[in-house]
PDB file of C-alpha atoms in Angstrom:
ATOM      1  CA  MET Y 377     -13.100  -3.733   5.660  1.00  0.00           C
ATOM      2  CA  ARG Y 378     -11.145  -2.739   2.610  1.00  0.00           C
ATOM      3  CA  LEU Y 379      -8.270  -4.759   1.228  1.00  0.00           C
ATOM      4  CA  THR Y 380      -5.179  -3.073  -0.125  1.00  0.00           C
ATOM      5  CA  THR Y 381      -4.633  -3.027  -3.871  1.00  0.00           C
ATOM      6  CA  PHE Y 382      -1.694  -5.358  -3.222  1.00  0.00           C
ATOM      7  CA  THR Y 383      -3.932  -8.062  -1.744  1.00  0.00           C
ATOM      8  CA  ASP Y 384      -6.681  -7.408  -4.281  1.00  0.00           C
ATOM      9  CA  PHE Y 385      -4.309  -8.021  -7.192  1.00  0.00           C
ATOM     10  CA  GLY Y 386      -2.839 -11.000  -5.362  1.00  0.00           C
ATOM     11  CA  LEU Y 387      -6.270 -12.622  -5.186  1.00  0.00           C
ATOM     12  CA  ARG Y 388      -7.068 -11.667  -8.776  1.00  0.00           C
ATOM     13  CA  THR Y 389      -3.758 -13.108  -9.976  1.00  0.00           C
ATOM     14  CA  LEU Y 390      -4.479 -16.383  -8.188  1.00  0.00           C
ATOM     15  CA  MET Y 391      -7.957 -16.484  -9.736  1.00  0.00           C
ATOM     16  CA  TYR Y 392      -6.592 -15.872 -13.217  1.00  0.00           C
ATOM     17  CA  LEU Y 393      -3.928 -18.546 -12.891  1.00  0.00           C
ATOM     18  CA  ALA Y 394      -6.462 -21.018 -11.487  1.00  0.00           C
ATOM     19  CA  SER Y 395      -8.508 -20.553 -14.652  1.00  0.00           C
ATOM     20  CA  LEU Y 396      -5.673 -21.603 -16.945  1.00  0.00           C
ATOM     21  CA  PRO Y 397      -5.331 -25.190 -18.117  1.00  0.00           C
ATOM     22  CA  PRO Y 398      -3.015 -27.046 -15.696  1.00  0.00           C
ATOM     23  CA  GLU Y 399      -0.121 -27.267 -18.174  1.00  0.00           C
ATOM     24  CA  GLN Y 400      -0.239 -23.609 -19.217  1.00  0.00           C
ATOM     25  CA  LEU Y 401       2.067 -20.896 -17.910  1.00  0.00           C
ATOM     26  CA  SER Y 402       1.220 -17.219 -17.787  1.00  0.00           C
ATOM     27  CA  SER Y 403       3.358 -14.147 -17.247  1.00  0.00           C
ATOM     28  CA  VAL Y 404       3.283 -10.939 -15.268  1.00  0.00           C
ATOM     29  CA  THR Y 405       2.836  -9.075 -18.558  1.00  0.00           C
ATOM     30  CA  GLU Y 406      -0.214 -11.172 -19.419  1.00  0.00           C
ATOM     31  CA  VAL Y 407      -1.835 -10.642 -16.022  1.00  0.00           C
ATOM     32  CA  THR Y 408      -1.222  -6.881 -16.199  1.00  0.00           C
ATOM     33  CA  LYS Y 409      -2.992  -6.818 -19.573  1.00  0.00           C
ATOM     34  CA  VAL Y 410      -5.948  -8.736 -18.150  1.00  0.00           C
ATOM     35  CA  TYR Y 411      -6.373  -6.401 -15.179  1.00  0.00           C
ATOM     36  CA  HIS Y 412      -5.013  -3.175 -16.703  1.00  0.00           C
ATOM     37  CA  CYS Y 413      -2.631  -2.624 -13.819  1.00  0.00           C
ATOM     38  CA  SER Y 414       0.950  -1.556 -13.273  1.00  0.00           C
ATOM     39  CA  GLN Y 415       3.524  -4.174 -14.208  1.00  0.00           C
ATOM     40  CA  ASN Y 416       5.875  -2.927 -11.482  1.00  0.00           C
ATOM     41  CA  HIS Y 417       3.158  -3.381  -8.866  1.00  0.00           C
ATOM     42  CA  LEU Y 418       2.251  -6.847 -10.130  1.00  0.00           C
ATOM     43  CA  VAL Y 419       5.904  -7.944 -10.098  1.00  0.00           C
ATOM     44  CA  LYS Y 420       5.888  -7.256  -6.344  1.00  0.00           C
ATOM     45  CA  VAL Y 421       2.563  -9.074  -5.884  1.00  0.00           C
ATOM     46  CA  VAL Y 422       3.800 -12.136  -7.798  1.00  0.00           C
ATOM     47  CA  GLY Y 423       7.065 -12.064  -5.860  1.00  0.00           C
ATOM     48  CA  GLN Y 424       5.187 -12.157  -2.557  1.00  0.00           C
ATOM     49  CA  LEU Y 425       2.805 -14.907  -3.732  1.00  0.00           C
ATOM     50  CA  SER Y 426       5.827 -16.919  -4.838  1.00  0.00           C
ATOM     51  CA  LYS Y 427       7.623 -16.323  -1.544  1.00  0.00           C
ATOM     52  CA  LEU Y 428       4.494 -17.526   0.310  1.00  0.00           C
ATOM     53  CA  GLY Y 429       4.467 -20.709  -1.789  1.00  0.00           C
ATOM     54  CA  TYR Y 430       1.316 -20.045  -3.814  1.00  0.00           C
ATOM     55  CA  LEU Y 431       3.083 -19.506  -7.146  1.00  0.00           C
ATOM     56  CA  GLN Y 432       5.876 -21.167  -9.011  1.00  0.00           C
ATOM     57  CA  THR Y 433       7.966 -18.798 -11.102  1.00  0.00           C
ATOM     58  CA  THR Y 434      10.384 -19.798 -13.812  1.00  0.00           C
ATOM     59  CA  ARG Y 435      12.763 -17.321 -15.446  1.00  0.00           C
ATOM     60  CA  GLY Y 436      13.969 -17.400 -18.983  1.00  0.00           C
ATOM     61  CA  LYS Y 437      12.713 -17.755 -22.515  1.00  0.00           C
ATOM     62  CA  TYR Y 438      10.303 -20.569 -21.642  1.00  0.00           C
ATOM     63  CA  GLY Y 439       9.561 -19.283 -18.155  1.00  0.00           C
ATOM     64  CA  GLY Y 440       6.416 -17.926 -16.608  1.00  0.00           C
ATOM     65  CA  ILE Y 441       4.184 -18.160 -13.590  1.00  0.00           C
ATOM     66  CA  CYS Y 442       1.697 -20.781 -12.449  1.00  0.00           C
ATOM     67  CA  LEU Y 443       0.045 -21.988  -9.281  1.00  0.00           C
ATOM     68  CA  ALA Y 444       2.337 -23.997  -7.031  1.00  0.00           C
ATOM     69  CA  MET Y 445      -0.558 -25.942  -5.497  1.00  0.00           C
ATOM     70  CA  SER Y 446      -4.094 -26.986  -6.220  1.00  0.00           C
ATOM     71  CA  PRO Y 447      -6.736 -24.231  -6.018  1.00  0.00           C
ATOM     72  CA  ARG Y 448      -8.550 -26.446  -3.473  1.00  0.00           C
ATOM     73  CA  ASP Y 449      -5.532 -26.104  -1.169  1.00  0.00           C
ATOM     74  CA  ILE Y 450      -5.369 -22.305  -1.257  1.00  0.00           C
ATOM     75  CA  ASN Y 451      -7.435 -20.816   1.564  1.00  0.00           C
ATOM     76  CA  ILE Y 452      -8.521 -17.260   0.791  1.00  0.00           C
ATOM     77  CA  GLY Y 453      -8.606 -16.171   4.437  1.00  0.00           C
ATOM     78  CA  GLN Y 454      -5.019 -17.341   4.844  1.00  0.00           C
ATOM     79  CA  VAL Y 455      -3.902 -15.529   1.686  1.00  0.00           C
ATOM     80  CA  ILE Y 456      -5.453 -12.300   2.986  1.00  0.00           C
ATOM     81  CA  ARG Y 457      -3.784 -12.716   6.387  1.00  0.00           C
ATOM     82  CA  GLN Y 458      -0.412 -13.228   4.717  1.00  0.00           C
ATOM     83  CA  MET Y 459      -0.728 -10.430   2.150  1.00  0.00           C
ATOM     84  CA  GLU Y 460      -2.197  -7.673   4.340  1.00  0.00           C
ATOM     85  CA  LYS Y 461       0.222  -5.833   6.577  1.00  0.00           C
ATOM     86  CA  HIS Y 462      -2.344  -4.140   8.828  1.00  0.00           C
ATOM     87  CA  LEU Y 463      -5.357  -6.153   9.895  1.00  0.00           C
ATOM     88  CA  ASP Y 464      -6.037  -4.267  13.104  1.00  0.00           C
ATOM     89  CA  GLY Y 465      -8.547  -1.802  11.642  1.00  0.00           C
ATOM     90  CA  VAL Y 466      -6.924   1.329  13.034  1.00  0.00           C
ATOM     91  CA  ASP Y 467      -3.425   2.187  14.171  1.00  0.00           C
ATOM     92  CA  CYS Y 468      -3.777   3.952  17.494  1.00  0.00           C
ATOM     93  CA  THR Y 469      -0.032   4.124  18.084  1.00  0.00           C
ATOM     94  CA  THR Y 470       0.638   6.759  15.428  1.00  0.00           C
ATOM     95  CA  SER Y 471      -2.222   9.150  16.101  1.00  0.00           C
ATOM     96  CA  GLU Y 472      -2.600  11.739  18.787  1.00  0.00           C
ATOM     97  CA  CYS Y 473      -6.154  10.652  19.518  1.00  0.00           C
ATOM     98  CA  GLU Y 474      -7.471  11.723  22.894  1.00  0.00           C
ATOM     99  CA  LEU Y 475      -9.534   8.531  23.173  1.00  0.00           C
ATOM    100  CA  VAL Y 476      -6.602   6.102  23.293  1.00  0.00           C
ATOM    101  CA  GLY Y 477      -7.012   5.343  26.987  1.00  0.00           C
ATOM    102  CA  CYS Y 478     -10.741   4.578  26.858  1.00  0.00           C
ATOM    103  CA  CYS Y 479     -11.661   3.865  23.225  1.00  0.00           C
ATOM    104  CA  LYS Y 480     -13.706   0.774  22.389  1.00  0.00           C
ATOM    105  CA  LEU Y 481     -13.478   1.316  18.629  1.00  0.00           C
ATOM    106  CA  LYS Y 482     -10.206  -0.568  18.177  1.00  0.00           C
ATOM    107  CA  ALA Y 483     -11.559  -3.695  19.923  1.00  0.00           C
ATOM    108  CA  ALA Y 484     -14.772  -3.530  17.891  1.00  0.00           C
ATOM    109  CA  LEU Y 485     -12.823  -3.217  14.647  1.00  0.00           C
ATOM    110  CA  GLN Y 486     -10.558  -6.119  15.617  1.00  0.00           C
ATOM    111  CA  GLU Y 487     -13.625  -8.266  16.304  1.00  0.00           C
ATOM    112  CA  ALA Y 488     -15.122  -7.286  12.947  1.00  0.00           C
ATOM    113  CA  MET Y 489     -11.847  -8.051  11.157  1.00  0.00           C
ATOM    114  CA  GLY Y 490     -11.714 -11.445  12.869  1.00  0.00           C
ATOM    115  CA  ALA Y 491     -15.234 -12.210  11.650  1.00  0.00           C
ATOM    116  CA  PHE Y 492     -14.293 -11.084   8.129  1.00  0.00           C
ATOM    117  CA  LEU Y 493     -11.184 -13.285   8.068  1.00  0.00           C
ATOM    118  CA  GLU Y 494     -13.120 -16.223   9.495  1.00  0.00           C
ATOM    119  CA  ALA Y 495     -15.742 -15.846   6.756  1.00  0.00           C
ATOM    120  CA  MET Y 496     -13.052 -15.596   4.067  1.00  0.00           C
ATOM    121  CA  GLY Y 497     -11.415 -18.687   5.554  1.00  0.00           C
ATOM    122  CA  ASN Y 498     -14.483 -20.631   4.441  1.00  0.00           C
ATOM    123  CA  TYR Y 499     -13.439 -20.167   0.808  1.00  0.00           C
ATOM    124  CA  THR Y 500     -10.722 -21.720  -1.288  1.00  0.00           C
ATOM    125  CA  LEU Y 501      -9.384 -20.493  -4.593  1.00  0.00           C
ATOM    126  CA  ALA Y 502     -11.378 -23.298  -6.235  1.00  0.00           C
ATOM    127  CA  ASP Y 503     -14.577 -21.767  -4.822  1.00  0.00           C
ATOM    128  CA  LEU Y 504     -13.729 -18.403  -6.373  1.00  0.00           C
ATOM    129  CA  VAL Y 505     -13.302 -19.864  -9.857  1.00  0.00           C
ATOM    130  CA  GLU Y 506     -16.269 -22.253  -9.876  1.00  0.00           C
ATOM    131  CA  ASN Y 507     -17.724 -20.138 -12.698  1.00  0.00           C
ATOM    132  CA  GLN Y 508     -14.636 -20.805 -14.812  1.00  0.00           C
ATOM    133  CA  GLU Y 509     -16.530 -20.689 -18.115  1.00  0.00           C
ATOM    134  CA  GLN Y 510     -17.683 -17.126 -17.454  1.00  0.00           C
ATOM    135  CA  LEU Y 511     -14.260 -16.064 -16.237  1.00  0.00           C
ATOM    136  CA  THR Y 512     -12.401 -17.513 -19.212  1.00  0.00           C
ATOM    137  CA  GLN Y 513     -14.728 -15.680 -21.595  1.00  0.00           C
ATOM    138  CA  ILE Y 514     -14.058 -12.391 -19.802  1.00  0.00           C
ATOM    139  CA  TRP Y 515     -10.322 -12.954 -19.651  1.00  0.00           C
ATOM    140  CA  LYS Y 516     -10.077 -14.791 -22.979  1.00  0.00           C
ATOM    141  CA  VAL Y 517      -7.877 -17.344 -21.204  1.00  0.00           C
ATOM    142  CA  GLY Y 518      -5.625 -19.266 -23.504  1.00  0.00           C
ATOM    143  CA  GLU Y 519      -5.616 -16.659 -26.253  1.00  0.00           C
ATOM    144  CA  MET Y 520      -2.780 -14.612 -24.785  1.00  0.00           C
ATOM    145  CA  SER Y 521      -0.277 -17.266 -23.809  1.00  0.00           C
ATOM    146  CA  GLY Y 522       0.361 -20.730 -24.971  1.00  0.00           C
ATOM    147  CA  SER Y 523       3.387 -21.562 -22.899  1.00  0.00           C
ATOM    148  CA  LYS Y 524       3.635 -24.978 -21.334  1.00  0.00           C
ATOM    149  CA  LYS Y 525       5.142 -25.618 -17.950  1.00  0.00           C
ATOM    150  CA  SER Y 526       8.756 -26.591 -18.272  1.00  0.00           C
ATOM    151  CA  GLY Y 527      10.050 -29.510 -16.304  1.00  0.00           C
ATOM    152  CA  LYS Y 528       6.639 -30.888 -15.377  1.00  0.00           C
TER     153      LYS Y 528
END
């Protein structure tokens, strides 16, 4: 099972934000520098995470992004389900495969995907950042931004 880059950066963004001190905001620009990724792509990722209720975004001079809930309340399996568009393994409706009428592959892949999502559902964002000291050294958390949450 391979996640899309969209979901991958969604999970990485959540991990990065979970490693910040609770009162500290980040920005899309900061996260793109950490992960060396496209700012345009990350804007879409952050927009979706915000729409799903995982992030709080604030525009303006003192704006930024932060988690909208506790890392303990963010289930990784659920995030993957919400971020991934195609979790069925293969799309038999668009191919001209001769096996469509008798193929067992699709059912096997769906079962495998279900097992994968069930396993990922055993983890929260807090579990993924338990090694926060190591992560903050890699990311140099706190050195890039010093913004405080506004209105909190």
